[in-house]
Structure formats: structure tokens, C-alpha cells
Short mmCIF file of C-alpha atoms in Angstrom, two decimals:
data_model
loop_
_atom_site.label_atom_id
_atom_site.label_comp_id
_atom_site.label_asym_id
_atom_site.label_seq_id
_atom_site.Cartn_x
_atom_site.Cartn_y
_atom_site.Cartn_z
CA MET F 1 155.40 54.63 39.35
CA LYS F 2 154.79 55.36 35.78
CA PRO F 3 151.04 55.52 35.19
CA ALA F 4 149.56 52.70 32.88
CA PRO F 5 149.04 53.42 29.41
CA VAL F 6 145.29 54.51 28.20
CA SER F 7 144.12 53.71 24.95
CA ARG F 8 142.25 56.11 23.08
CA ARG F 9 139.33 53.79 22.77
CA HIS F 10 139.11 53.27 26.49
CA PHE F 11 139.56 57.08 26.67
CA ILE F 12 136.41 57.63 24.43
CA SER F 13 134.55 55.57 26.20
CA ALA F 14 135.61 56.80 29.51
CA ALA F 15 134.48 60.23 28.07
CA LEU F 16 131.01 59.08 26.99
CA ALA F 17 130.36 57.75 30.00
CA GLY F 18 131.10 61.04 31.61
CA SER F 19 128.97 62.68 29.03
CA ALA F 20 126.19 60.51 29.80
CA ALA F 21 126.64 60.60 33.49
CA SER F 22 126.46 64.48 33.32
CA GLN F 23 123.35 64.50 31.24
CA SER F 24 121.72 61.96 33.61
CA SER F 25 122.60 64.00 36.79
CA LEU F 26 121.08 67.13 34.83
CA VAL F 27 117.98 65.52 34.11
CA ALA F 28 118.00 63.87 37.83
CA ALA F 29 118.63 67.63 39.24
CA ASP F 30 116.12 69.13 36.93
CA ALA F 31 113.45 66.31 38.34
CA LEU F 32 114.19 67.07 41.80
CA SER F 33 113.92 71.03 41.62
CA LYS F 34 110.55 70.76 39.53
CA GLU F 35 108.99 67.48 41.54
CA GLY F 36 110.82 66.59 44.52
CA LEU F 37 111.70 63.38 42.76
CA PHE F 38 114.98 61.46 41.84
CA THR F 39 114.97 59.40 39.00
CA GLU F 40 117.35 56.55 39.55
CA PRO F 41 119.07 55.17 36.68
CA ALA F 42 118.34 51.43 35.92
CA HIS F 43 121.53 48.81 36.28
CA ASP F 44 121.94 45.27 36.35
CA ILE F 45 122.06 43.70 40.20
CA PRO F 46 122.83 39.86 40.73
CA LEU F 47 120.13 37.71 40.72
CA ALA F 48 119.89 34.44 42.55
CA ASN F 49 117.04 31.60 41.44
CA ASP F 50 118.23 28.87 44.15
CA ALA F 51 115.41 28.93 46.89
CA ASP F 52 111.64 26.88 46.82
CA VAL F 53 110.49 29.18 49.64
CA ILE F 54 111.90 33.00 50.30
CA VAL F 55 110.54 34.47 54.08
CA CYS F 56 110.92 38.07 54.68
CA GLY F 57 111.24 38.92 58.31
CA ALA F 58 112.69 36.35 61.00
CA GLY F 59 110.60 37.44 63.78
CA PRO F 60 108.50 34.57 65.59
CA ALA F 61 106.39 33.90 62.14
CA GLY F 62 109.37 34.10 59.73
CA VAL F 63 111.35 31.56 61.76
CA ALA F 64 108.44 29.40 62.08
CA ALA F 65 107.71 29.33 58.63
CA ALA F 66 111.32 28.78 57.46
CA ILE F 67 112.07 26.14 59.80
CA THR F 68 109.12 24.13 58.89
CA ALA F 69 109.29 25.04 55.10
CA ALA F 70 112.91 23.48 55.37
CA ARG F 71 112.03 20.39 56.99
CA ALA F 72 109.13 19.96 54.74
CA GLY F 73 111.77 19.59 51.75
CA ALA F 74 111.80 23.22 50.31
CA LYS F 75 114.91 24.83 49.64
CA VAL F 76 114.53 28.17 52.06
CA ARG F 77 116.28 31.40 52.08
CA LEU F 78 115.30 33.87 55.29
CA PHE F 79 115.91 37.55 55.45
CA GLU F 80 116.27 39.89 58.07
CA TRP F 81 117.29 43.49 58.80
CA ARG F 82 118.52 43.03 62.10
CA GLY F 83 121.26 41.02 63.56
CA CYS F 84 119.76 38.19 65.35
CA LEU F 85 116.73 35.63 64.65
CA GLY F 86 113.44 36.29 67.03
CA GLY F 87 112.21 39.99 65.90
CA ILE F 88 110.34 41.47 68.55
CA TRP F 89 111.20 38.24 71.04
CA THR F 90 114.84 39.10 71.08
CA ALA F 91 115.86 42.52 69.02
CA GLY F 92 112.41 43.92 70.66
CA LEU F 93 112.76 42.63 74.17
CA LEU F 94 109.23 41.71 73.96
CA GLY F 95 109.85 39.46 77.60
CA TYR F 96 106.73 37.53 77.54
CA PHE F 97 105.27 34.69 75.28
CA LEU F 98 101.44 34.99 75.01
CA ASP F 99 98.93 32.70 73.78
CA PHE F 100 101.73 29.97 73.37
CA ASN F 101 99.55 26.43 74.37
CA LYS F 102 99.76 25.24 70.80
CA PRO F 103 101.34 22.09 69.48
CA GLY F 104 104.15 21.56 67.04
CA PHE F 105 106.81 24.30 66.70
CA ALA F 106 105.48 26.04 69.66
CA LYS F 107 105.65 23.32 71.84
CA GLU F 108 109.01 22.36 70.72
CA LEU F 109 110.37 26.00 71.82
CA ARG F 110 109.02 25.62 74.95
CA GLU F 111 110.87 22.06 75.61
CA LYS F 112 113.87 23.46 74.10
CA LEU F 113 113.91 26.75 76.06
CA ASP F 114 113.48 24.50 79.43
CA ALA F 115 116.24 22.20 78.62
CA ARG F 116 118.49 25.17 78.55
CA ASP F 117 117.24 26.74 81.68
CA ALA F 118 116.15 29.48 79.54
CA ARG F 119 112.31 29.61 80.52
CA ALA F 120 111.15 31.49 83.54
CA ASN F 121 110.02 28.63 85.86
CA SER F 122 106.35 28.76 85.08
CA LYS F 123 103.89 25.79 85.07
CA SER F 124 101.99 27.90 82.17
CA THR F 125 102.48 26.69 78.73
CA SER F 126 100.81 29.86 77.53
CA ARG F 127 102.25 32.83 79.56
CA PHE F 128 105.92 32.54 80.37
CA CYS F 129 108.98 34.96 80.60
CA TYR F 130 112.17 33.66 78.95
CA ASP F 131 115.62 34.33 78.41
CA PRO F 132 116.16 36.67 75.15
CA GLU F 133 119.98 35.90 74.58
CA ALA F 134 119.07 32.23 74.85
CA LEU F 135 116.62 32.25 72.50
CA LYS F 136 118.87 33.78 69.78
CA LEU F 137 121.10 31.18 70.03
CA LEU F 138 118.48 28.28 69.86
CA LEU F 139 116.57 30.29 66.92
CA GLU F 140 119.89 30.09 64.98
CA GLU F 141 120.70 26.43 65.70
CA LEU F 142 117.09 25.10 64.84
CA CYS F 143 117.80 27.21 61.60
CA LEU F 144 121.01 25.83 60.48
CA GLU F 145 120.12 22.32 61.75
CA ALA F 146 116.99 22.50 59.20
CA GLY F 147 119.05 23.88 56.48
CA VAL F 148 117.94 27.22 56.43
CA LYS F 149 119.77 30.10 54.34
CA PHE F 150 119.26 33.23 56.48
CA GLN F 151 120.95 36.53 56.04
CA TYR F 152 120.94 39.44 58.31
CA HIS F 153 121.26 43.20 57.86
CA THR F 154 119.10 42.48 54.66
CA LYS F 155 115.92 44.47 53.68
CA VAL F 156 113.46 43.77 51.39
CA CYS F 157 113.13 46.95 49.21
CA ALA F 158 111.27 46.16 46.10
CA ALA F 159 108.70 43.47 44.46
CA PHE F 160 108.28 42.50 41.12
CA LYS F 161 105.60 40.35 39.36
CA GLU F 162 104.79 38.22 36.17
CA GLY F 163 101.22 39.41 35.70
CA ASN F 164 99.66 38.72 38.98
CA LYS F 165 102.40 36.18 40.38
CA LEU F 166 104.83 37.42 42.46
CA THR F 167 108.30 36.32 40.99
CA THR F 168 111.14 38.57 42.58
CA ILE F 169 112.47 40.58 45.11
CA VAL F 170 115.11 43.11 45.73
CA THR F 171 117.23 43.30 48.52
CA GLU F 172 119.19 45.83 50.30
CA SER F 173 122.43 45.26 52.59
CA LYS F 174 125.70 45.89 52.94
CA SER F 175 126.36 43.78 49.72
CA GLY F 176 124.41 46.14 47.85
CA ARG F 177 121.09 45.61 45.90
CA GLN F 178 120.60 41.75 45.06
CA ALA F 179 117.55 39.75 43.57
CA TRP F 180 116.40 36.86 44.55
CA ARG F 181 113.49 34.71 42.53
CA ALA F 182 111.49 31.93 44.25
CA PRO F 183 108.32 30.06 43.46
CA VAL F 184 106.37 30.98 46.55
CA PHE F 185 107.16 33.87 49.10
CA ILE F 186 106.14 34.76 52.52
CA ASP F 187 105.77 38.17 54.05
CA THR F 188 106.53 37.65 57.76
CA THR F 189 107.91 41.50 58.19
CA GLY F 190 105.61 42.09 60.89
CA ASP F 191 104.33 45.50 58.92
CA GLY F 192 103.28 44.02 55.68
CA ASP F 193 106.09 45.60 54.06
CA LEU F 194 106.68 42.70 50.78
CA GLY F 195 102.72 42.39 50.54
CA TYR F 196 102.68 46.38 49.93
CA GLN F 197 105.81 46.39 47.73
CA ALA F 198 103.92 43.35 45.64
CA GLY F 199 100.77 45.38 45.06
CA CYS F 200 98.43 44.44 47.78
CA ALA F 201 95.67 46.23 48.92
CA PHE F 202 96.24 46.74 52.68
CA GLU F 203 94.46 48.29 55.95
CA THR F 204 95.82 49.86 58.94
CA GLY F 205 94.63 50.77 62.50
CA MET F 206 91.04 51.91 62.60
CA ALA F 207 91.10 53.64 59.54
CA GLU F 208 93.44 54.76 56.50
CA ASP F 209 95.44 57.22 58.45
CA CYS F 210 94.91 55.46 61.90
CA PRO F 211 94.48 56.10 64.55
CA CYS F 212 96.32 53.09 65.56
CA GLN F 213 97.69 51.16 68.44
CA PRO F 214 100.87 52.64 70.09
CA MET F 215 104.31 51.52 70.19
CA SER F 216 106.34 50.50 73.11
CA LEU F 217 110.23 50.37 73.97
CA ASN F 218 110.86 47.58 76.07
CA ALA F 219 114.04 47.06 78.22
CA LEU F 220 116.05 44.73 80.29
CA LEU F 221 116.77 46.09 83.74
CA ILE F 222 118.62 44.84 86.78
CA VAL F 223 117.82 45.34 90.62
CA LYS F 224 119.72 44.93 93.52
CA ASP F 225 117.43 42.51 94.99
CA VAL F 226 114.48 41.48 93.23
CA GLN F 227 112.78 39.73 96.11
CA ALA F 228 112.37 43.28 97.57
CA LEU F 229 110.30 44.32 94.57
CA ARG F 230 108.04 41.75 94.36
CA GLU F 231 104.78 43.83 95.31
CA PHE F 232 105.82 45.35 91.99
CA VAL F 233 107.40 42.67 89.89
CA ARG F 234 105.31 39.64 88.31
CA PHE F 235 106.80 36.27 88.66
CA ALA F 236 105.94 32.97 87.26
CA GLN F 237 105.40 31.48 90.59
CA PRO F 238 102.99 33.53 92.67
CA LYS F 239 103.31 33.24 96.30
CA GLU F 240 100.01 32.47 98.30
CA GLY F 241 98.41 35.99 99.20
CA GLU F 242 100.66 37.78 96.60
CA ASN F 243 98.91 40.85 95.20
CA SER F 244 97.57 40.24 91.40
CA ASP F 245 99.13 41.70 88.14
CA GLN F 246 97.11 44.38 88.05
CA GLU F 247 97.84 45.63 91.39
CA LYS F 248 101.66 45.23 90.26
CA LYS F 249 100.96 47.45 87.48
CA LYS F 250 99.01 50.11 89.64
CA ARG F 251 101.60 50.37 92.27
CA ILE F 252 104.32 50.87 89.77
CA LYS F 253 102.42 53.47 88.03
CA ASP F 254 101.64 55.26 91.56
CA VAL F 255 105.16 55.40 92.48
CA LEU F 256 106.45 56.63 89.14
CA VAL F 257 103.79 59.45 89.55
CA SER F 258 105.20 60.14 93.13
CA THR F 259 108.67 60.59 91.19
CA GLY F 260 106.59 63.81 89.53
CA HIS F 261 106.20 61.62 85.95
CA PHE F 262 102.90 60.36 84.85
CA PRO F 263 103.90 57.37 82.39
CA SER F 264 103.03 57.47 78.89
CA TYR F 265 101.41 53.85 79.28
CA ALA F 266 99.23 53.86 82.60
CA SER F 267 99.77 50.07 83.06
CA PRO F 268 103.75 49.66 83.47
CA THR F 269 104.72 46.18 83.61
CA MET F 270 108.00 44.16 85.05
CA TRP F 271 108.37 40.57 84.43
CA HIS F 272 110.85 38.33 86.37
CA VAL F 273 113.51 36.96 83.94
CA ARG F 274 115.71 35.50 86.49
CA ASP F 275 117.75 36.21 89.36
CA ASN F 276 117.59 39.87 89.80
CA LEU F 277 117.29 40.71 85.93
CA ILE F 278 113.80 41.91 85.02
CA PHE F 279 112.02 43.07 81.54
CA ALA F 280 110.01 46.15 81.66
CA MET F 281 107.33 47.75 79.65
CA MET F 282 106.66 51.66 80.87
CA ASN F 283 106.02 54.12 77.74
CA HIS F 284 103.68 54.38 74.70
CA GLU F 285 104.45 56.21 71.73
CA TYR F 286 100.97 57.20 70.01
CA GLY F 287 99.67 57.83 66.43
CA ILE F 288 103.07 56.42 64.97
CA LYS F 289 102.63 54.97 61.33
CA ALA F 290 104.86 51.96 61.30
CA TRP F 291 106.11 52.22 57.76
CA ASP F 292 107.58 56.19 58.47
CA ALA F 293 111.13 55.99 59.42
CA ALA F 294 111.03 59.64 60.43
CA GLU F 295 108.27 59.36 62.90
CA ILE F 296 109.71 56.02 64.25
CA THR F 297 113.23 57.65 64.82
CA ALA F 298 111.34 60.25 66.89
CA ALA F 299 109.48 57.87 68.64
CA THR F 300 112.10 55.72 69.70
CA VAL F 301 114.06 58.79 70.90
CA ARG F 302 111.24 60.02 73.03
CA ALA F 303 110.76 56.53 74.36
CA ARG F 304 114.34 55.82 75.28
CA ALA F 305 114.41 59.03 76.82
CA GLU F 306 111.27 58.65 78.94
CA MET F 307 112.59 54.95 80.30
CA ASN F 308 116.11 56.58 81.25
CA LYS F 309 113.82 59.49 82.94
CA MET F 310 111.47 56.55 84.64
CA VAL F 311 114.00 54.46 85.71
CA ALA F 312 116.31 57.52 87.17
CA GLY F 313 113.22 58.07 89.18
CA LEU F 314 113.02 54.70 90.72
CA ARG F 315 116.49 54.66 91.72
CA GLY F 316 116.44 58.10 93.09
CA LEU F 317 113.74 56.80 95.61
CA GLY F 318 116.15 54.24 97.60
CA GLY F 319 114.98 51.57 99.46
CA PRO F 320 114.00 48.44 97.22
CA TRP F 321 114.67 50.77 94.01
CA GLU F 322 118.19 51.23 95.10
CA GLY F 323 120.66 50.41 91.89
CA ILE F 324 118.24 50.08 89.55
CA GLN F 325 119.36 50.73 86.19
CA ILE F 326 118.79 49.66 82.60
CA VAL F 327 120.67 46.97 81.27
CA ALA F 328 119.83 47.26 77.35
CA THR F 329 116.70 48.93 75.54
CA ALA F 330 115.25 47.35 72.77
CA GLU F 331 117.17 47.65 69.45
CA GLN F 332 113.73 48.14 67.98
CA ILE F 333 110.82 50.01 69.23
CA GLY F 334 107.64 47.54 69.34
CA VAL F 335 105.38 48.10 66.75
CA ARG F 336 101.49 46.24 67.40
CA ASP F 337 100.01 48.02 64.33
CA GLY F 338 101.01 47.71 60.60
CA ARG F 339 99.33 46.92 57.69
CA ARG F 340 97.21 44.22 57.56
CA ILE F 341 97.48 42.63 53.78
CA LYS F 342 94.26 41.88 52.19
CA GLY F 343 93.97 37.98 51.76
CA ARG F 344 91.31 35.25 50.45
CA TYR F 345 89.62 35.66 53.72
CA THR F 346 89.63 38.70 56.02
CA VAL F 347 88.95 37.79 60.11
CA LEU F 348 86.35 39.98 61.65
CA GLN F 349 85.20 41.08 64.98
CA ASP F 350 82.36 38.99 64.39
CA ASP F 351 84.69 35.94 63.98
CA LEU F 352 85.40 36.58 67.77
CA ALA F 353 82.29 37.36 68.96
CA LYS F 354 80.68 34.35 67.28
CA GLY F 355 84.12 32.02 68.14
CA ALA F 356 84.21 31.45 64.42
CA ARG F 357 84.92 27.73 63.32
CA HIS F 358 86.86 26.70 59.65
CA GLU F 359 87.84 23.69 57.84
CA ASP F 360 91.33 25.08 57.11
CA ALA F 361 91.77 26.42 60.62
CA VAL F 362 95.46 26.86 61.22
CA THR F 363 95.33 27.67 64.46
CA ARG F 364 92.53 28.47 67.62
CA VAL F 365 93.11 32.19 69.09
CA THR F 366 92.62 32.26 73.03
CA PHE F 367 94.11 35.75 73.47
CA GLY F 368 91.28 38.14 74.06
CA ILE F 369 91.07 41.79 72.49
CA ASP F 370 94.02 43.73 73.66
CA VAL F 371 93.63 47.48 72.27
CA HIS F 372 96.05 49.83 74.09
CA ALA F 373 95.36 53.31 74.66
CA LEU F 374 95.18 55.34 71.34
CA SER F 375 96.02 58.68 72.68
CA ALA F 376 97.66 60.14 75.58
CA GLU F 377 94.44 61.42 76.58
CA HIS F 378 92.80 58.06 76.53
CA ASN F 379 95.71 56.88 78.70
CA LYS F 380 94.79 58.91 81.47
CA ASN F 381 91.75 56.97 81.77
CA HIS F 382 92.36 53.53 80.34
CA ALA F 383 95.45 52.32 79.35
CA ILE F 384 93.93 49.39 78.03
CA MET F 385 90.70 50.28 75.98
CA PRO F 386 87.20 48.92 77.23
CA LYS F 387 85.96 46.02 75.33
CA ASN F 388 83.03 46.36 73.15
CA ILE F 389 82.38 42.66 72.67
CA LYS F 390 82.54 39.57 74.59
CA MET F 391 85.37 37.46 73.01
CA GLN F 392 85.11 33.60 72.22
CA PRO F 393 88.08 31.67 71.36
CA TYR F 394 87.65 31.50 67.09
CA ASP F 395 89.62 30.20 64.40
CA ILE F 396 92.12 31.77 61.76
CA PRO F 397 91.79 30.23 58.69
CA LEU F 398 94.33 29.32 55.90
CA ARG F 399 92.89 31.88 53.27
CA ALA F 400 93.64 34.52 55.79
CA LEU F 401 97.46 33.92 55.14
CA ILE F 402 97.20 34.09 51.67
CA ALA F 403 97.20 37.26 49.38
CA GLN F 404 93.94 37.64 47.24
CA GLU F 405 95.49 40.13 44.68
CA VAL F 406 99.02 38.41 44.39
CA ASP F 407 99.52 34.95 43.22
CA GLY F 408 102.52 32.98 45.05
CA LEU F 409 102.42 35.04 48.46
CA MET F 410 101.49 34.44 51.89
CA MET F 411 101.44 35.92 55.18
CA ALA F 412 102.04 35.37 59.06
CA GLY F 413 101.99 36.91 61.98
CA ARG F 414 100.31 40.45 62.53
CA CYS F 415 100.37 41.31 58.88
CA ILE F 416 97.54 38.71 57.82
CA SER F 417 94.18 39.65 56.48
CA GLY F 418 91.90 41.04 59.45
CA ASP F 419 90.17 44.05 61.01
CA PHE F 420 91.11 46.00 63.52
CA ILE F 421 89.91 44.11 66.75
CA ALA F 422 90.60 41.11 65.46
CA HIS F 423 94.11 41.94 64.90
CA SER F 424 94.23 43.18 68.44
CA SER F 425 93.68 39.66 69.53
CA TYR F 426 95.17 37.12 67.18
CA ARG F 427 98.93 39.78 66.88
CA VAL F 428 100.63 38.02 69.88
CA THR F 429 103.64 35.78 69.33
CA GLY F 430 101.90 32.44 69.83
CA ASN F 431 99.47 32.83 67.28
CA ALA F 432 102.12 34.11 65.08
CA VAL F 433 104.24 30.88 65.45
CA ALA F 434 101.05 28.69 64.70
CA MET F 435 100.47 30.96 61.49
CA GLY F 436 104.45 30.69 60.57
CA GLU F 437 104.27 27.11 60.87
CA ALA F 438 100.91 26.91 58.82
CA ALA F 439 102.40 29.29 55.82
CA GLY F 440 105.68 27.37 55.95
CA VAL F 441 104.44 23.96 55.23
CA VAL F 442 101.88 25.39 52.68
CA ALA F 443 104.63 27.20 50.87
CA ALA F 444 106.78 24.34 50.77
CA LEU F 445 104.27 22.05 49.24
CA ALA F 446 103.36 24.60 46.66
CA ALA F 447 106.57 25.35 45.49
CA THR F 448 107.83 21.90 45.34
CA SER F 449 104.98 20.43 43.12
CA LYS F 450 104.84 23.69 41.21
CA ARG F 451 101.14 24.96 42.41
CA MET F 452 100.22 28.20 44.08
CA PRO F 453 99.46 28.18 47.77
CA HIS F 454 96.00 28.65 47.21
CA GLU F 455 95.72 25.26 45.29
CA VAL F 456 97.02 23.32 48.37
CA ALA F 457 94.48 22.14 50.74
CA TRP F 458 95.10 22.78 54.32
CA SER F 459 94.23 18.78 54.57
CA GLU F 460 97.61 18.07 53.11
CA GLY F 461 99.44 20.70 55.10
CA LEU F 462 97.83 19.12 58.06
CA ALA F 463 98.72 15.61 56.91
CA LYS F 464 102.69 16.94 56.21
CA LEU F 465 102.80 18.58 59.62
CA GLU F 466 101.76 14.95 61.00
CA ALA F 467 103.94 13.11 59.01
CA MET F 468 107.12 15.41 60.36
CA GLY F 469 105.79 14.99 63.94
CA GLN F 470 105.37 18.75 64.11
CA ARG F 471 101.70 18.77 65.07
CA VAL F 472 102.10 16.83 68.52
#
């Protein structure tokens, strides 16, 4: 085939472009050798400006925020870096809903899971097990029904401001880099990725360099006869005289030790899902920073190896453990402790001690202080660290969900503004859903009325939720 003719002008342009590229490469190589840095050349990327509210992270807080904002009349985009909605519930195989006895979207989820026979037969509305695949489908259907535009395999990688106002984010995906503008953004990444990229101050763990709570890689297991393991597995409906959950944990640990392995989580837990399917949480990875990809990778590899080792050890015992095997380990290791973005109010340990009340309370937390062992040495004595105060139910105010230093940015879930001890209580997913619901309605009201979130009174948000029938 005869090649197409090349014009002199095209040739010169190509040559100049090549020369520029060569010079750029030399500059970059020089920077690399001197400073360990690479200067990325500036280039134009596609920009979309079609949303009122952009939500980053589609975990429990993110789906609640996105769906609520859309129902409140906002045009919503939701970005998720994994391949499903639900975050720790689904990709993380958390296994258990906690502090979920709340009105609004939490109640709606309970009822819809029940209608699909996807919630363990539990009389409790606060703590229960669920079917993770059914939940993936339900959340997708709810987002589609609400008109949320959600996109998988897409991670927020940069944020830009005009003055103090967040105006634009950049995402990275199979489609390359894309830019997105909106009046209001909500950080529901769990680890406060968006707030950090926008320049917000944050805290993590007990101090700047941790120590922080451990990570856990959960798994779905199948057993030959779950009833034969009743003394080890937690059921939604305990039988009369059945041993307690704490006793079940101790018996699992003792059996694992009998195989020659002391578990990295000394209170290993198994929950019954349905039939002979169970969830398992039996490992800890200590001192891992939530934003260090290399550390998280190494922790995931260790945790998956340990989970397989423990299950193989149990299977080798035979008897009621005969045939136990892993169906799937979580797509992502479970993170308890990431960045806590500085907000207009910080929830403190003292709030838990006195049972704080606020006029702008978006939810009331009833889950206790839950600090897992901070090191392998601690784990030998206390899988859960001793509590230094007595906790009373307390309020999370809207102000803790609004960034202090960046306008147009809200947070929901475990990256809201709080200290280490308070975070260990409010981080469970029942509270994440309630916070997401609140952030979603306030973000929608702010965006559609050309206000900033801090200019919207919670009484207005609450009235909107009640009008939507989402606060009963």
C-alpha cells in the first residue's frame, strides 16, 4: 500500500514536536537524577460541568449521600474506584451492619433487604448480617432509580480551588484523566482522599505518624454443616442456652491455636449469612497507613496468606471443620483508620463521655468505643483495647461534616472531623449512612440555591428529608 503524502509543513511540525519532546525528556531525566522527581508536562483533558453535586467514594456513606442528593433534586455524579457500589459492605465483605437502628435511608435498606430475603433472619434492626451480592444489586437499582450517574473504576486523583472554594476534581480511569466541575463536593472516600487533595488539614490515628487501628481482610467461607459449628458461629437467632458471642470468639481462637497458629486478631469472628455460607474476620495488619499503596499491598498479601493458612488448619482438623473452604477474600482489605478531615466542629472523646447534644445533630451514635489492638504485642493480651471512659449516646453535628478550610466541600463516613477515640465509635456503617444522608440533602440544597453548605441550616435539611418521606 502506497504511503500517504506528507506535507513539508506537517513534517516540520512533527520535527518540532519531537524536538520539544526530546527536550522535555531531557529536563525530566535531569530532574529525576537530581531530585527523584518527574515533571509531568501540562496537557488539556476533557472537562464536564453537568452536576450539582459530585460524590467521591461509593461506600455506605457515598451511596446514601448520592441517592439522597438526587432525590432532593440535584444532578449527581458518583465516582467509585472499585467495580461495585457498597464499599466495605460489598468489596470489603464486612459482613455485619452495626448501629443501624436509624430512620430514613437506613430503614429503607433494612426493609428492601428483607423483601429480597437478603438479610439474616434477625429481629435486631441495629446489628445484622446480609447477602453481599444482593446488596450490590439493590444499591445499583436505587442509584439508577434516583437518577445518580455513577462510574466505576474511577478514582479521584487531584482537586483544584478558586480561592478557598473547591471547583474542580480530576479523576483517573480506563478513560484516562477527566476533569469535573460542580458547586458542591462530598468526600466519602473513607480515607479523606478528596479533602487531602483539596488542601484540608487532617489527623490520623493517635498521632501524625499513627499508631492507628489495624486493617482486616475478611472472607466468605463455606462449610459442610453450619449447625455442627454452632458453638463457634454467630447466628441471628441464638438458641436458648447457646454460648455467647464472646465465648464463640474464644473457642475459635483456641481451635486456631491448637493448629499451631496464634491469630493476628485474637477475637476471630464468624457470622452466619445463609445456608452453609459464613463471613469470617480473623486477621489484623498493624500500623499500616491508609494512603500508602505499597504498605497496603504488603498487608493484603500477608492477610490473604494468613486467612488461607488458618482455614486450611481448621479443615485439617476434620470433624465439624471438614470441608471448610474460602469462597472469596475481600477485594479490598478493610481499613479502620484513615484521614479525619478538619471540619467546622470536631467530635471529641469528651462528647462521648458527656453524651453531647447539638441543635444540628444529624444522627445519634449508640455504638461504643471500639479500638482494636494497635500492635501484635497488644493483641496477645487485648484484641480490643480497654476503654478509658464510659461512653454515652452522643450527637454528630452537621458542622463536623463541613470542611473548615475549603468551601463547597463536605465529608461523610469515617473521614469526618473527630478525634481518635470518637472515631472508633462513629466509624461503623449505620452512622456512615446517616451522615451520608445528611450530607446529601444539605449538598443538594446548597448547590441548587447557589449557597455553600455552611450557609444551609440543618433545620432546612431536616425539613427537606421529612418532605421526601426519608426521615420516618
